Amino acid sequence: MALEINAKPEAAEADGTRTGGTKNDGSSTGGTKPELSRQISGLDALELAAGTRRNPLSRAWSSVWPMASAVLIALLAWQIVVWSGWKPSYVLPGPGDTLPELGRQLTKGSFWGAVGLTMQRAVIGFAVSVVVGTLVGALVTQSSVLRRAVGSLITGLQTMPSIAWFPLAILLFQLSEQAILFVVVLGAAPSIANGLIAGVDYTPPILLRAGKVMGLRGLNLYRHLILPASLPSFVAGLKQGWAFAWRSLMAGELLVVISSHTSLGVLLSQAREFSQTDAMISYMIVILIIGIVMDRLFGLVDGAIRTRWGLDGD
């Protein structure tokens, strides 16, 4: 009987050691905790290794081949339409006629001067739009009365076609750079303002309360808390604003022709008037490429934000 009584505490102690319980003196054995920590560390190391296993060349190729495939598919579809005989070749030339013309345009200094003027207008118009849209968005988010007064108006301006502003712009500013800038700002600023408003609206209230407890008020609250928290939505608004600015600018350059100011829109209009379809499509391809490059730049900014916030799953 004594042997059985002595054996039970030993068995209980052994079981407690295996299950991570407590010994008779009350101290924790933690038998499984070191093993669990080693397993979690191993999983973390495996995940990190999986994220860094791909070399830069493979990452570059994985980002290039989808776009290259899309370009090849588009060129093939274009050539098939030409082969179908839907339109004569002088109306719709194929890639074999257009791409050499694009190469010739790229060697001309006048072409690059036109691209430079268009990009200068785009950068200035977009910069002014960012300032105006950010100020309007910040004011609307700070005043409920102002939000009820102009909130729907901002959305209405965003949905309004930019080309509808040009008759008014020409009346106000004649055929000038100010007329183009006026329409570009009206096309882009509402999207930027709505992006900031959406970002502020979706800022977690607990962050706002924490910021006020830490003494953030007014401009400091915006600078150190609200703007960083609303940055993803704000960048999305900037991206959309650039798209509207670019479309408004192209429409403006087609409608507002300023003497001695040759831009991409002017070259496009001249090619249409002289029935130079291959040159016209070449300019359209350049406009498309610029739009794609800007989209990639905004994508890099968005990717950097996602990485900083720990949202990048790659």
PDB file of C-alpha atoms in Angstrom:
ATOM      1  CA  MET A   1       0.000   0.000   0.000  1.00  0.00           C
ATOM      2  CA  ALA A   2       2.840   2.370   0.834  1.00  0.00           C
ATOM      3  CA  LEU A   3       4.456   1.676  -2.496  1.00  0.00           C
ATOM      4  CA  GLU A   4       1.257   2.588  -4.340  1.00  0.00           C
ATOM      5  CA  ILE A   5       0.891   5.842  -2.398  1.00  0.00           C
ATOM      6  CA  ASN A   6       4.480   6.841  -3.158  1.00  0.00           C
ATOM      7  CA  ALA A   7       4.109   5.977  -6.826  1.00  0.00           C
ATOM      8  CA  LYS A   8       1.127   8.214  -7.459  1.00  0.00           C
ATOM      9  CA  PRO A   9       2.867  11.546  -6.750  1.00  0.00           C
ATOM     10  CA  GLU A  10       5.736  10.486  -8.976  1.00  0.00           C
ATOM     11  CA  ALA A  11       3.352   9.636 -11.776  1.00  0.00           C
ATOM     12  CA  ALA A  12       1.486  12.894 -11.264  1.00  0.00           C
ATOM     13  CA  GLU A  13       4.791  14.776 -11.295  1.00  0.00           C
ATOM     14  CA  ALA A  14       5.807  13.047 -14.515  1.00  0.00           C
ATOM     15  CA  ASP A  15       2.454  13.828 -16.085  1.00  0.00           C
ATOM     16  CA  GLY A  16       2.735  17.435 -14.970  1.00  0.00           C
ATOM     17  CA  THR A  17       6.159  17.653 -16.567  1.00  0.00           C
ATOM     18  CA  ARG A  18       4.872  16.280 -19.848  1.00  0.00           C
ATOM     19  CA  THR A  19       1.787  18.486 -19.924  1.00  0.00           C
ATOM     20  CA  GLY A  20       3.481  21.666 -18.839  1.00  0.00           C
ATOM     21  CA  GLY A  21       1.730  21.690 -15.419  1.00  0.00           C
ATOM     22  CA  THR A  22       3.178  22.532 -12.023  1.00  0.00           C
ATOM     23  CA  LYS A  23       5.443  20.604  -9.702  1.00  0.00           C
ATOM     24  CA  ASN A  24       4.714  19.972  -6.049  1.00  0.00           C
ATOM     25  CA  ASP A  25       6.618  23.125  -5.099  1.00  0.00           C
ATOM     26  CA  GLY A  26       4.218  25.215  -7.273  1.00  0.00           C
ATOM     27  CA  SER A  27       6.758  26.178  -9.963  1.00  0.00           C
ATOM     28  CA  SER A  28       5.723  25.914 -13.598  1.00  0.00           C
ATOM     29  CA  THR A  29       7.530  23.356 -15.698  1.00  0.00           C
ATOM     30  CA  GLY A  30       6.470  24.778 -19.111  1.00  0.00           C
ATOM     31  CA  GLY A  31       7.411  21.544 -20.814  1.00  0.00           C
ATOM     32  CA  THR A  32       5.756  22.364 -24.141  1.00  0.00           C
ATOM     33  CA  LYS A  33       6.433  26.097 -24.272  1.00  0.00           C
ATOM     34  CA  PRO A  34      10.039  25.917 -25.516  1.00  0.00           C
ATOM     35  CA  GLU A  35       9.005  23.398 -28.152  1.00  0.00           C
ATOM     36  CA  LEU A  36       6.085  25.595 -29.252  1.00  0.00           C
ATOM     37  CA  SER A  37       8.361  28.628 -29.465  1.00  0.00           C
ATOM     38  CA  ARG A  38      10.821  26.689 -31.611  1.00  0.00           C
ATOM     39  CA  GLN A  39       8.002  25.640 -33.964  1.00  0.00           C
ATOM     40  CA  ILE A  40       6.691  29.205 -34.297  1.00  0.00           C
ATOM     41  CA  SER A  41      10.208  30.499 -34.959  1.00  0.00           C
ATOM     42  CA  GLY A  42      10.648  27.838 -37.604  1.00  0.00           C
ATOM     43  CA  LEU A  43       7.420  28.855 -39.321  1.00  0.00           C
ATOM     44  CA  ASP A  44       8.454  32.520 -39.269  1.00  0.00           C
ATOM     45  CA  ALA A  45      11.833  31.657 -40.747  1.00  0.00           C
ATOM     46  CA  LEU A  46      10.154  29.535 -43.418  1.00  0.00           C
ATOM     47  CA  GLU A  47       7.806  32.395 -44.347  1.00  0.00           C
ATOM     48  CA  LEU A  48      10.660  34.881 -44.542  1.00  0.00           C
ATOM     49  CA  ALA A  49      12.705  32.496 -46.651  1.00  0.00           C
ATOM     50  CA  ALA A  50       9.765  31.985 -48.991  1.00  0.00           C
ATOM     51  CA  GLY A  51       9.416  35.746 -49.398  1.00  0.00           C
ATOM     52  CA  THR A  52      13.097  36.254 -50.244  1.00  0.00           C
ATOM     53  CA  ARG A  53      13.686  33.127 -52.279  1.00  0.00           C
ATOM     54  CA  ARG A  54      12.928  34.722 -55.663  1.00  0.00           C
ATOM     55  CA  ASN A  55      15.803  36.619 -57.195  1.00  0.00           C
ATOM     56  CA  PRO A  56      15.388  40.080 -58.766  1.00  0.00           C
ATOM     57  CA  LEU A  57      15.428  38.712 -62.317  1.00  0.00           C
ATOM     58  CA  SER A  58      12.523  36.374 -61.686  1.00  0.00           C
ATOM     59  CA  ARG A  59      10.553  39.151 -59.990  1.00  0.00           C
ATOM     60  CA  ALA A  60      11.212  41.477 -62.921  1.00  0.00           C
ATOM     61  CA  TRP A  61      10.177  38.804 -65.409  1.00  0.00           C
ATOM     62  CA  SER A  62       6.982  38.048 -63.478  1.00  0.00           C
ATOM     63  CA  SER A  63       6.010  41.718 -63.690  1.00  0.00           C
ATOM     64  CA  VAL A  64       7.007  42.153 -67.359  1.00  0.00           C
ATOM     65  CA  TRP A  65       5.577  39.097 -69.069  1.00  0.00           C
ATOM     66  CA  PRO A  66       1.864  39.838 -68.386  1.00  0.00           C
ATOM     67  CA  MET A  67       2.207  43.302 -69.934  1.00  0.00           C
ATOM     68  CA  ALA A  68       4.249  41.953 -72.851  1.00  0.00           C
ATOM     69  CA  SER A  69       1.619  39.287 -73.463  1.00  0.00           C
ATOM     70  CA  ALA A  70      -1.142  41.908 -73.429  1.00  0.00           C
ATOM     71  CA  VAL A  71       0.769  44.015 -75.979  1.00  0.00           C
ATOM     72  CA  LEU A  72       1.268  41.032 -78.276  1.00  0.00           C
ATOM     73  CA  ILE A  73      -2.417  40.097 -78.033  1.00  0.00           C
ATOM     74  CA  ALA A  74      -3.439  43.685 -78.846  1.00  0.00           C
ATOM     75  CA  LEU A  75      -1.108  43.809 -81.856  1.00  0.00           C
ATOM     76  CA  LEU A  76      -2.410  40.460 -83.085  1.00  0.00           C
ATOM     77  CA  ALA A  77      -6.035  41.568 -82.735  1.00  0.00           C
ATOM     78  CA  TRP A  78      -5.202  44.814 -84.552  1.00  0.00           C
ATOM     79  CA  GLN A  79      -3.567  42.910 -87.416  1.00  0.00           C
ATOM     80  CA  ILE A  80      -6.503  40.503 -87.658  1.00  0.00           C
ATOM     81  CA  VAL A  81      -8.897  43.435 -88.038  1.00  0.00           C
ATOM     82  CA  VAL A  82      -6.691  44.840 -90.812  1.00  0.00           C
ATOM     83  CA  TRP A  83      -6.556  41.452 -92.549  1.00  0.00           C
ATOM     84  CA  SER A  84     -10.343  41.211 -92.430  1.00  0.00           C
ATOM     85  CA  GLY A  85     -10.577  44.109 -94.891  1.00  0.00           C
ATOM     86  CA  TRP A  86     -13.044  46.011 -92.718  1.00  0.00           C
ATOM     87  CA  LYS A  87     -11.435  49.329 -93.690  1.00  0.00           C
ATOM     88  CA  PRO A  88      -8.914  50.235 -96.404  1.00  0.00           C
ATOM     89  CA  SER A  89      -5.278  50.333 -95.338  1.00  0.00           C
ATOM     90  CA  TYR A  90      -5.069  54.108 -95.813  1.00  0.00           C
ATOM     91  CA  VAL A  91      -7.901  54.479 -93.261  1.00  0.00           C
ATOM     92  CA  LEU A  92      -6.753  51.799 -90.819  1.00  0.00           C
ATOM     93  CA  PRO A  93      -3.092  50.859 -91.332  1.00  0.00           C
ATOM     94  CA  GLY A  94      -1.713  47.789 -89.638  1.00  0.00           C
ATOM     95  CA  PRO A  95       1.107  47.502 -87.111  1.00  0.00           C
ATOM     96  CA  GLY A  96       3.591  46.952 -89.952  1.00  0.00           C
ATOM     97  CA  ASP A  97       2.913  50.472 -91.251  1.00  0.00           C
ATOM     98  CA  THR A  98       2.316  52.256 -87.962  1.00  0.00           C
ATOM     99  CA  LEU A  99       5.235  51.036 -85.846  1.00  0.00           C
ATOM    100  CA  PRO A 100       7.909  52.194 -88.369  1.00  0.00           C
ATOM    101  CA  GLU A 101       6.200  55.597 -88.422  1.00  0.00           C
ATOM    102  CA  LEU A 102       6.318  55.642 -84.632  1.00  0.00           C
ATOM    103  CA  GLY A 103      10.051  54.938 -84.826  1.00  0.00           C
ATOM    104  CA  ARG A 104      10.533  57.850 -87.237  1.00  0.00           C
ATOM    105  CA  GLN A 105       8.611  60.188 -84.950  1.00  0.00           C
ATOM    106  CA  LEU A 106      10.800  59.225 -82.022  1.00  0.00           C
ATOM    107  CA  THR A 107      13.862  60.496 -83.895  1.00  0.00           C
ATOM    108  CA  LYS A 108      12.423  63.983 -84.470  1.00  0.00           C
ATOM    109  CA  GLY A 109      13.263  66.854 -82.168  1.00  0.00           C
ATOM    110  CA  SER A 110       9.919  68.539 -82.880  1.00  0.00           C
ATOM    111  CA  PHE A 111       8.104  65.456 -81.609  1.00  0.00           C
ATOM    112  CA  TRP A 112       9.963  65.505 -78.292  1.00  0.00           C
ATOM    113  CA  GLY A 113       9.309  69.247 -78.011  1.00  0.00           C
ATOM    114  CA  ALA A 114       5.581  68.531 -78.341  1.00  0.00           C
ATOM    115  CA  VAL A 115       5.816  65.780 -75.708  1.00  0.00           C
ATOM    116  CA  GLY A 116       7.685  68.150 -73.388  1.00  0.00           C
ATOM    117  CA  LEU A 117       5.032  70.864 -73.725  1.00  0.00           C
ATOM    118  CA  THR A 118       2.229  68.380 -73.049  1.00  0.00           C
ATOM    119  CA  MET A 119       3.976  66.949 -69.983  1.00  0.00           C
ATOM    120  CA  GLN A 120       4.707  70.470 -68.698  1.00  0.00           C
ATOM    121  CA  ARG A 121       1.018  71.307 -68.903  1.00  0.00           C
ATOM    122  CA  ALA A 122       0.118  67.999 -67.263  1.00  0.00           C
ATOM    123  CA  VAL A 123       2.520  68.465 -64.340  1.00  0.00           C
ATOM    124  CA  ILE A 124       1.460  72.076 -63.696  1.00  0.00           C
ATOM    125  CA  GLY A 125      -2.232  71.263 -63.966  1.00  0.00           C
ATOM    126  CA  PHE A 126      -1.950  68.221 -61.741  1.00  0.00           C
ATOM    127  CA  ALA A 127       0.095  70.115 -59.123  1.00  0.00           C
ATOM    128  CA  VAL A 128      -2.502  72.893 -58.950  1.00  0.00           C
ATOM    129  CA  SER A 129      -5.229  70.240 -58.751  1.00  0.00           C
ATOM    130  CA  VAL A 130      -3.492  68.545 -55.818  1.00  0.00           C
ATOM    131  CA  VAL A 131      -3.297  71.835 -53.900  1.00  0.00           C
ATOM    132  CA  VAL A 132      -6.913  72.783 -54.624  1.00  0.00           C
ATOM    133  CA  GLY A 133      -8.300  69.290 -54.039  1.00  0.00           C
ATOM    134  CA  THR A 134      -6.398  68.823 -50.783  1.00  0.00           C
ATOM    135  CA  LEU A 135      -7.518  72.182 -49.387  1.00  0.00           C
ATOM    136  CA  VAL A 136     -11.152  71.595 -50.352  1.00  0.00           C
ATOM    137  CA  GLY A 137     -11.114  68.057 -48.967  1.00  0.00           C
ATOM    138  CA  ALA A 138      -9.524  69.166 -45.702  1.00  0.00           C
ATOM    139  CA  LEU A 139     -12.059  71.964 -45.236  1.00  0.00           C
ATOM    140  CA  VAL A 140     -15.018  69.704 -45.982  1.00  0.00           C
ATOM    141  CA  THR A 141     -13.891  67.070 -43.494  1.00  0.00           C
ATOM    142  CA  GLN A 142     -13.588  69.696 -40.739  1.00  0.00           C
ATOM    143  CA  SER A 143     -17.045  71.209 -41.123  1.00  0.00           C
ATOM    144  CA  SER A 144     -20.308  69.259 -41.161  1.00  0.00           C
ATOM    145  CA  VAL A 145     -22.143  72.299 -42.513  1.00  0.00           C
ATOM    146  CA  LEU A 146     -19.665  72.659 -45.368  1.00  0.00           C
ATOM    147  CA  ARG A 147     -19.948  68.942 -46.087  1.00  0.00           C
ATOM    148  CA  ARG A 148     -23.723  69.160 -46.410  1.00  0.00           C
ATOM    149  CA  ALA A 149     -23.361  72.263 -48.575  1.00  0.00           C
ATOM    150  CA  VAL A 150     -20.711  71.170 -51.089  1.00  0.00           C
ATOM    151  CA  GLY A 151     -20.231  67.436 -50.548  1.00  0.00           C
ATOM    152  CA  SER A 152     -22.630  66.413 -53.317  1.00  0.00           C
ATOM    153  CA  LEU A 153     -21.377  69.279 -55.484  1.00  0.00           C
ATOM    154  CA  ILE A 154     -17.855  67.827 -55.431  1.00  0.00           C
ATOM    155  CA  THR A 155     -19.155  64.454 -56.603  1.00  0.00           C
ATOM    156  CA  GLY A 156     -21.224  66.168 -59.297  1.00  0.00           C
ATOM    157  CA  LEU A 157     -18.155  68.025 -60.565  1.00  0.00           C
ATOM    158  CA  GLN A 158     -16.238  64.761 -60.626  1.00  0.00           C
ATOM    159  CA  THR A 159     -18.839  63.064 -62.835  1.00  0.00           C
ATOM    160  CA  MET A 160     -19.213  66.023 -65.201  1.00  0.00           C
ATOM    161  CA  PRO A 161     -17.430  65.500 -68.555  1.00  0.00           C
ATOM    162  CA  SER A 162     -14.415  67.769 -68.781  1.00  0.00           C
ATOM    163  CA  ILE A 163     -15.128  68.691 -72.388  1.00  0.00           C
ATOM    164  CA  ALA A 164     -18.324  70.419 -71.243  1.00  0.00           C
ATOM    165  CA  TRP A 165     -16.189  73.045 -69.470  1.00  0.00           C
ATOM    166  CA  PHE A 166     -14.344  74.187 -72.591  1.00  0.00           C
ATOM    167  CA  PRO A 167     -16.978  76.589 -73.992  1.00  0.00           C
ATOM    168  CA  LEU A 168     -16.949  78.446 -70.660  1.00  0.00           C
ATOM    169  CA  ALA A 169     -13.165  78.254 -70.429  1.00  0.00           C
ATOM    170  CA  ILE A 170     -12.741  79.727 -73.909  1.00  0.00           C
ATOM    171  CA  LEU A 171     -15.174  82.531 -73.077  1.00  0.00           C
ATOM    172  CA  LEU A 172     -13.330  83.340 -69.862  1.00  0.00           C
ATOM    173  CA  PHE A 173      -9.725  82.934 -70.985  1.00  0.00           C
ATOM    174  CA  GLN A 174      -9.883  82.890 -74.806  1.00  0.00           C
ATOM    175  CA  LEU A 175      -7.531  80.449 -76.571  1.00  0.00           C
ATOM    176  CA  SER A 176      -4.810  80.442 -73.936  1.00  0.00           C
ATOM    177  CA  GLU A 177      -2.904  78.255 -71.515  1.00  0.00           C
ATOM    178  CA  GLN A 178      -5.212  79.436 -68.735  1.00  0.00           C
ATOM    179  CA  ALA A 179      -8.211  77.899 -70.511  1.00  0.00           C
ATOM    180  CA  ILE A 180      -6.523  74.480 -70.617  1.00  0.00           C
ATOM    181  CA  LEU A 181      -5.356  74.782 -66.996  1.00  0.00           C
ATOM    182  CA  PHE A 182      -8.870  75.773 -65.891  1.00  0.00           C
ATOM    183  CA  VAL A 183     -10.410  72.623 -67.352  1.00  0.00           C
ATOM    184  CA  VAL A 184      -7.613  70.353 -66.099  1.00  0.00           C
ATOM    185  CA  VAL A 185      -8.042  71.581 -62.528  1.00  0.00           C
ATOM    186  CA  LEU A 186     -11.831  71.247 -62.644  1.00  0.00           C
ATOM    187  CA  GLY A 187     -11.424  67.719 -63.971  1.00  0.00           C
ATOM    188  CA  ALA A 188      -8.856  66.500 -61.441  1.00  0.00           C
ATOM    189  CA  ALA A 189      -9.410  68.417 -58.181  1.00  0.00           C
ATOM    190  CA  PRO A 190     -12.811  66.843 -57.285  1.00  0.00           C
ATOM    191  CA  SER A 191     -11.362  63.318 -57.447  1.00  0.00           C
ATOM    192  CA  ILE A 192      -8.460  64.293 -55.199  1.00  0.00           C
ATOM    193  CA  ALA A 193     -10.819  65.975 -52.724  1.00  0.00           C
ATOM    194  CA  ASN A 194     -13.101  62.928 -52.640  1.00  0.00           C
ATOM    195  CA  GLY A 195     -10.104  60.657 -52.050  1.00  0.00           C
ATOM    196  CA  LEU A 196      -9.049  62.682 -49.014  1.00  0.00           C
ATOM    197  CA  ILE A 197     -12.620  62.875 -47.707  1.00  0.00           C
ATOM    198  CA  ALA A 198     -13.026  59.097 -47.991  1.00  0.00           C
ATOM    199  CA  GLY A 199      -9.710  58.511 -46.230  1.00  0.00           C
ATOM    200  CA  VAL A 200     -10.639  60.782 -43.339  1.00  0.00           C
ATOM    201  CA  ASP A 201     -14.093  59.201 -43.051  1.00  0.00           C
ATOM    202  CA  TYR A 202     -12.565  55.739 -42.710  1.00  0.00           C
ATOM    203  CA  THR A 203      -9.980  56.752 -40.118  1.00  0.00           C
ATOM    204  CA  PRO A 204     -10.664  54.585 -37.028  1.00  0.00           C
ATOM    205  CA  PRO A 205     -12.236  56.681 -34.244  1.00  0.00           C
ATOM    206  CA  ILE A 206      -9.924  55.087 -31.691  1.00  0.00           C
ATOM    207  CA  LEU A 207      -6.964  56.691 -33.475  1.00  0.00           C
ATOM    208  CA  LEU A 208      -8.618  60.097 -33.306  1.00  0.00           C
ATOM    209  CA  ARG A 209      -9.309  59.683 -29.607  1.00  0.00           C
ATOM    210  CA  ALA A 210      -5.745  58.534 -29.004  1.00  0.00           C
ATOM    211  CA  GLY A 211      -4.400  61.539 -30.892  1.00  0.00           C
ATOM    212  CA  LYS A 212      -6.490  63.966 -28.869  1.00  0.00           C
ATOM    213  CA  VAL A 213      -5.383  62.303 -25.643  1.00  0.00           C
ATOM    214  CA  MET A 214      -1.777  62.816 -26.766  1.00  0.00           C
ATOM    215  CA  GLY A 215      -2.474  66.501 -27.268  1.00  0.00           C
ATOM    216  CA  LEU A 216      -2.827  66.652 -31.055  1.00  0.00           C
ATOM    217  CA  ARG A 217      -5.105  69.463 -32.169  1.00  0.00           C
ATOM    218  CA  GLY A 218      -5.836  71.334 -35.358  1.00  0.00           C
ATOM    219  CA  LEU A 219      -3.047  71.243 -37.933  1.00  0.00           C
ATOM    220  CA  ASN A 220      -0.882  68.874 -35.866  1.00  0.00           C
ATOM    221  CA  LEU A 221      -3.741  66.375 -35.711  1.00  0.00           C
ATOM    222  CA  TYR A 222      -3.992  66.465 -39.494  1.00  0.00           C
ATOM    223  CA  ARG A 223      -0.274  66.330 -40.072  1.00  0.00           C
ATOM    224  CA  HIS A 224       0.669  63.540 -37.676  1.00  0.00           C
ATOM    225  CA  LEU A 225      -2.459  61.379 -37.570  1.00  0.00           C
ATOM    226  CA  ILE A 226      -5.269  61.999 -40.057  1.00  0.00           C
ATOM    227  CA  LEU A 227      -3.178  62.389 -43.206  1.00  0.00           C
ATOM    228  CA  PRO A 228      -1.003  59.304 -42.544  1.00  0.00           C
ATOM    229  CA  ALA A 229      -4.118  57.248 -41.689  1.00  0.00           C
ATOM    230  CA  SER A 230      -5.955  58.393 -44.833  1.00  0.00           C
ATOM    231  CA  LEU A 231      -2.916  58.020 -47.095  1.00  0.00           C
ATOM    232  CA  PRO A 232      -4.089  54.892 -49.006  1.00  0.00           C
ATOM    233  CA  SER A 233      -7.410  56.488 -49.984  1.00  0.00           C
ATOM    234  CA  PHE A 234      -5.663  59.785 -50.718  1.00  0.00           C
ATOM    235  CA  VAL A 235      -3.205  58.077 -53.081  1.00  0.00           C
ATOM    236  CA  ALA A 236      -6.131  56.358 -54.815  1.00  0.00           C
ATOM    237  CA  GLY A 237      -7.721  59.784 -55.229  1.00  0.00           C
ATOM    238  CA  LEU A 238      -4.466  61.169 -56.632  1.00  0.00           C
ATOM    239  CA  LYS A 239      -4.289  58.332 -59.133  1.00  0.00           C
ATOM    240  CA  GLN A 240      -7.850  58.935 -60.254  1.00  0.00           C
ATOM    241  CA  GLY A 241      -7.207  62.666 -60.341  1.00  0.00           C
ATOM    242  CA  TRP A 242      -4.241  62.156 -62.650  1.00  0.00           C
ATOM    243  CA  ALA A 243      -6.425  60.086 -64.992  1.00  0.00           C
ATOM    244  CA  PHE A 244      -9.006  62.883 -65.158  1.00  0.00           C
ATOM    245  CA  ALA A 245      -6.286  65.514 -65.594  1.00  0.00           C
ATOM    246  CA  TRP A 246      -4.689  63.587 -68.456  1.00  0.00           C
ATOM    247  CA  ARG A 247      -8.002  63.109 -70.255  1.00  0.00           C
ATOM    248  CA  SER A 248      -8.942  66.767 -69.759  1.00  0.00           C
ATOM    249  CA  LEU A 249      -5.562  67.875 -71.074  1.00  0.00           C
ATOM    250  CA  MET A 250      -5.860  65.781 -74.226  1.00  0.00           C
ATOM    251  CA  ALA A 251      -9.322  67.192 -74.904  1.00  0.00           C
ATOM    252  CA  GLY A 252      -8.021  70.704 -74.253  1.00  0.00           C
ATOM    253  CA  GLU A 253      -5.118  70.368 -76.662  1.00  0.00           C
ATOM    254  CA  LEU A 254      -7.485  69.184 -79.385  1.00  0.00           C
ATOM    255  CA  LEU A 255      -9.934  72.055 -78.875  1.00  0.00           C
ATOM    256  CA  VAL A 256      -7.705  74.927 -77.727  1.00  0.00           C
ATOM    257  CA  VAL A 257      -5.030  75.316 -80.380  1.00  0.00           C
ATOM    258  CA  ILE A 258      -2.521  78.022 -79.505  1.00  0.00           C
ATOM    259  CA  SER A 259      -0.309  79.347 -82.284  1.00  0.00           C
ATOM    260  CA  SER A 260       3.403  78.518 -81.985  1.00  0.00           C
ATOM    261  CA  HIS A 261       2.590  75.959 -79.253  1.00  0.00           C
ATOM    262  CA  THR A 262       2.929  72.480 -80.745  1.00  0.00           C
ATOM    263  CA  SER A 263       1.791  69.742 -78.387  1.00  0.00           C
ATOM    264  CA  LEU A 264       0.745  66.114 -78.704  1.00  0.00           C
ATOM    265  CA  GLY A 265      -2.866  67.182 -79.150  1.00  0.00           C
ATOM    266  CA  VAL A 266      -1.903  69.571 -81.943  1.00  0.00           C
ATOM    267  CA  LEU A 267       0.123  66.867 -83.708  1.00  0.00           C
ATOM    268  CA  LEU A 268      -2.811  64.495 -83.369  1.00  0.00           C
ATOM    269  CA  SER A 269      -5.205  67.056 -84.834  1.00  0.00           C
ATOM    270  CA  GLN A 270      -2.866  67.896 -87.713  1.00  0.00           C
ATOM    271  CA  ALA A 271      -2.393  64.221 -88.578  1.00  0.00           C
ATOM    272  CA  ARG A 272      -6.178  63.796 -88.715  1.00  0.00           C
ATOM    273  CA  GLU A 273      -6.624  66.860 -90.946  1.00  0.00           C
ATOM    274  CA  PHE A 274      -3.983  65.653 -93.414  1.00  0.00           C
ATOM    275  CA  SER A 275      -5.261  62.030 -93.317  1.00  0.00           C
ATOM    276  CA  GLN A 276      -1.933  60.750 -91.959  1.00  0.00           C
ATOM    277  CA  THR A 277      -3.504  57.827 -90.171  1.00  0.00           C
ATOM    278  CA  ASP A 278      -0.248  56.038 -89.396  1.00  0.00           C
ATOM    279  CA  ALA A 279       1.156  59.165 -87.714  1.00  0.00           C
ATOM    280  CA  MET A 280      -2.136  59.753 -85.893  1.00  0.00           C
ATOM    281  CA  ILE A 281      -2.142  56.240 -84.444  1.00  0.00           C
ATOM    282  CA  SER A 282       1.526  56.681 -83.504  1.00  0.00           C
ATOM    283  CA  TYR A 283       0.656  59.735 -81.405  1.00  0.00           C
ATOM    284  CA  MET A 284      -2.210  57.810 -79.828  1.00  0.00           C
ATOM    285  CA  ILE A 285       0.214  55.027 -78.878  1.00  0.00           C
ATOM    286  CA  VAL A 286       2.544  57.572 -77.247  1.00  0.00           C
ATOM    287  CA  ILE A 287      -0.366  59.037 -75.251  1.00  0.00           C
ATOM    288  CA  LEU A 288      -1.311  55.524 -74.140  1.00  0.00           C
ATOM    289  CA  ILE A 289       2.286  54.708 -73.112  1.00  0.00           C
ATOM    290  CA  ILE A 290       2.539  57.883 -71.025  1.00  0.00           C
ATOM    291  CA  GLY A 291      -0.685  56.930 -69.258  1.00  0.00           C
ATOM    292  CA  ILE A 292       0.634  53.422 -68.536  1.00  0.00           C
ATOM    293  CA  VAL A 293       3.952  54.767 -67.204  1.00  0.00           C
ATOM    294  CA  MET A 294       2.159  57.140 -64.835  1.00  0.00           C
ATOM    295  CA  ASP A 295      -0.073  54.316 -63.665  1.00  0.00           C
ATOM    296  CA  ARG A 296       3.015  52.248 -62.884  1.00  0.00           C
ATOM    297  CA  LEU A 297       4.507  55.144 -60.906  1.00  0.00           C
ATOM    298  CA  PHE A 298       1.371  55.426 -58.809  1.00  0.00           C
ATOM    299  CA  GLY A 299       1.475  51.648 -58.417  1.00  0.00           C
ATOM    300  CA  LEU A 300       4.988  51.886 -56.970  1.00  0.00           C
ATOM    301  CA  VAL A 301       3.841  54.506 -54.478  1.00  0.00           C
ATOM    302  CA  ASP A 302       0.865  52.361 -53.503  1.00  0.00           C
ATOM    303  CA  GLY A 303       3.124  49.307 -53.150  1.00  0.00           C
ATOM    304  CA  ALA A 304       5.500  51.231 -50.895  1.00  0.00           C
ATOM    305  CA  ILE A 305       2.592  52.266 -48.681  1.00  0.00           C
ATOM    306  CA  ARG A 306       1.280  48.699 -48.510  1.00  0.00           C
ATOM    307  CA  THR A 307       4.739  47.424 -47.586  1.00  0.00           C
ATOM    308  CA  ARG A 308       5.123  50.067 -44.889  1.00  0.00           C
ATOM    309  CA  TRP A 309       1.753  49.115 -43.449  1.00  0.00           C
ATOM    310  CA  GLY A 310       2.494  45.388 -43.616  1.00  0.00           C
ATOM    311  CA  LEU A 311      -0.215  44.715 -46.216  1.00  0.00           C
ATOM    312  CA  ASP A 312       2.054  43.361 -48.948  1.00  0.00           C
ATOM    313  CA  GLY A 313       1.403  39.658 -49.234  1.00  0.00           C
ATOM    314  CA  ASP A 314       4.289  38.923 -51.652  1.00  0.00           C
TER     315      ASP A 314
END
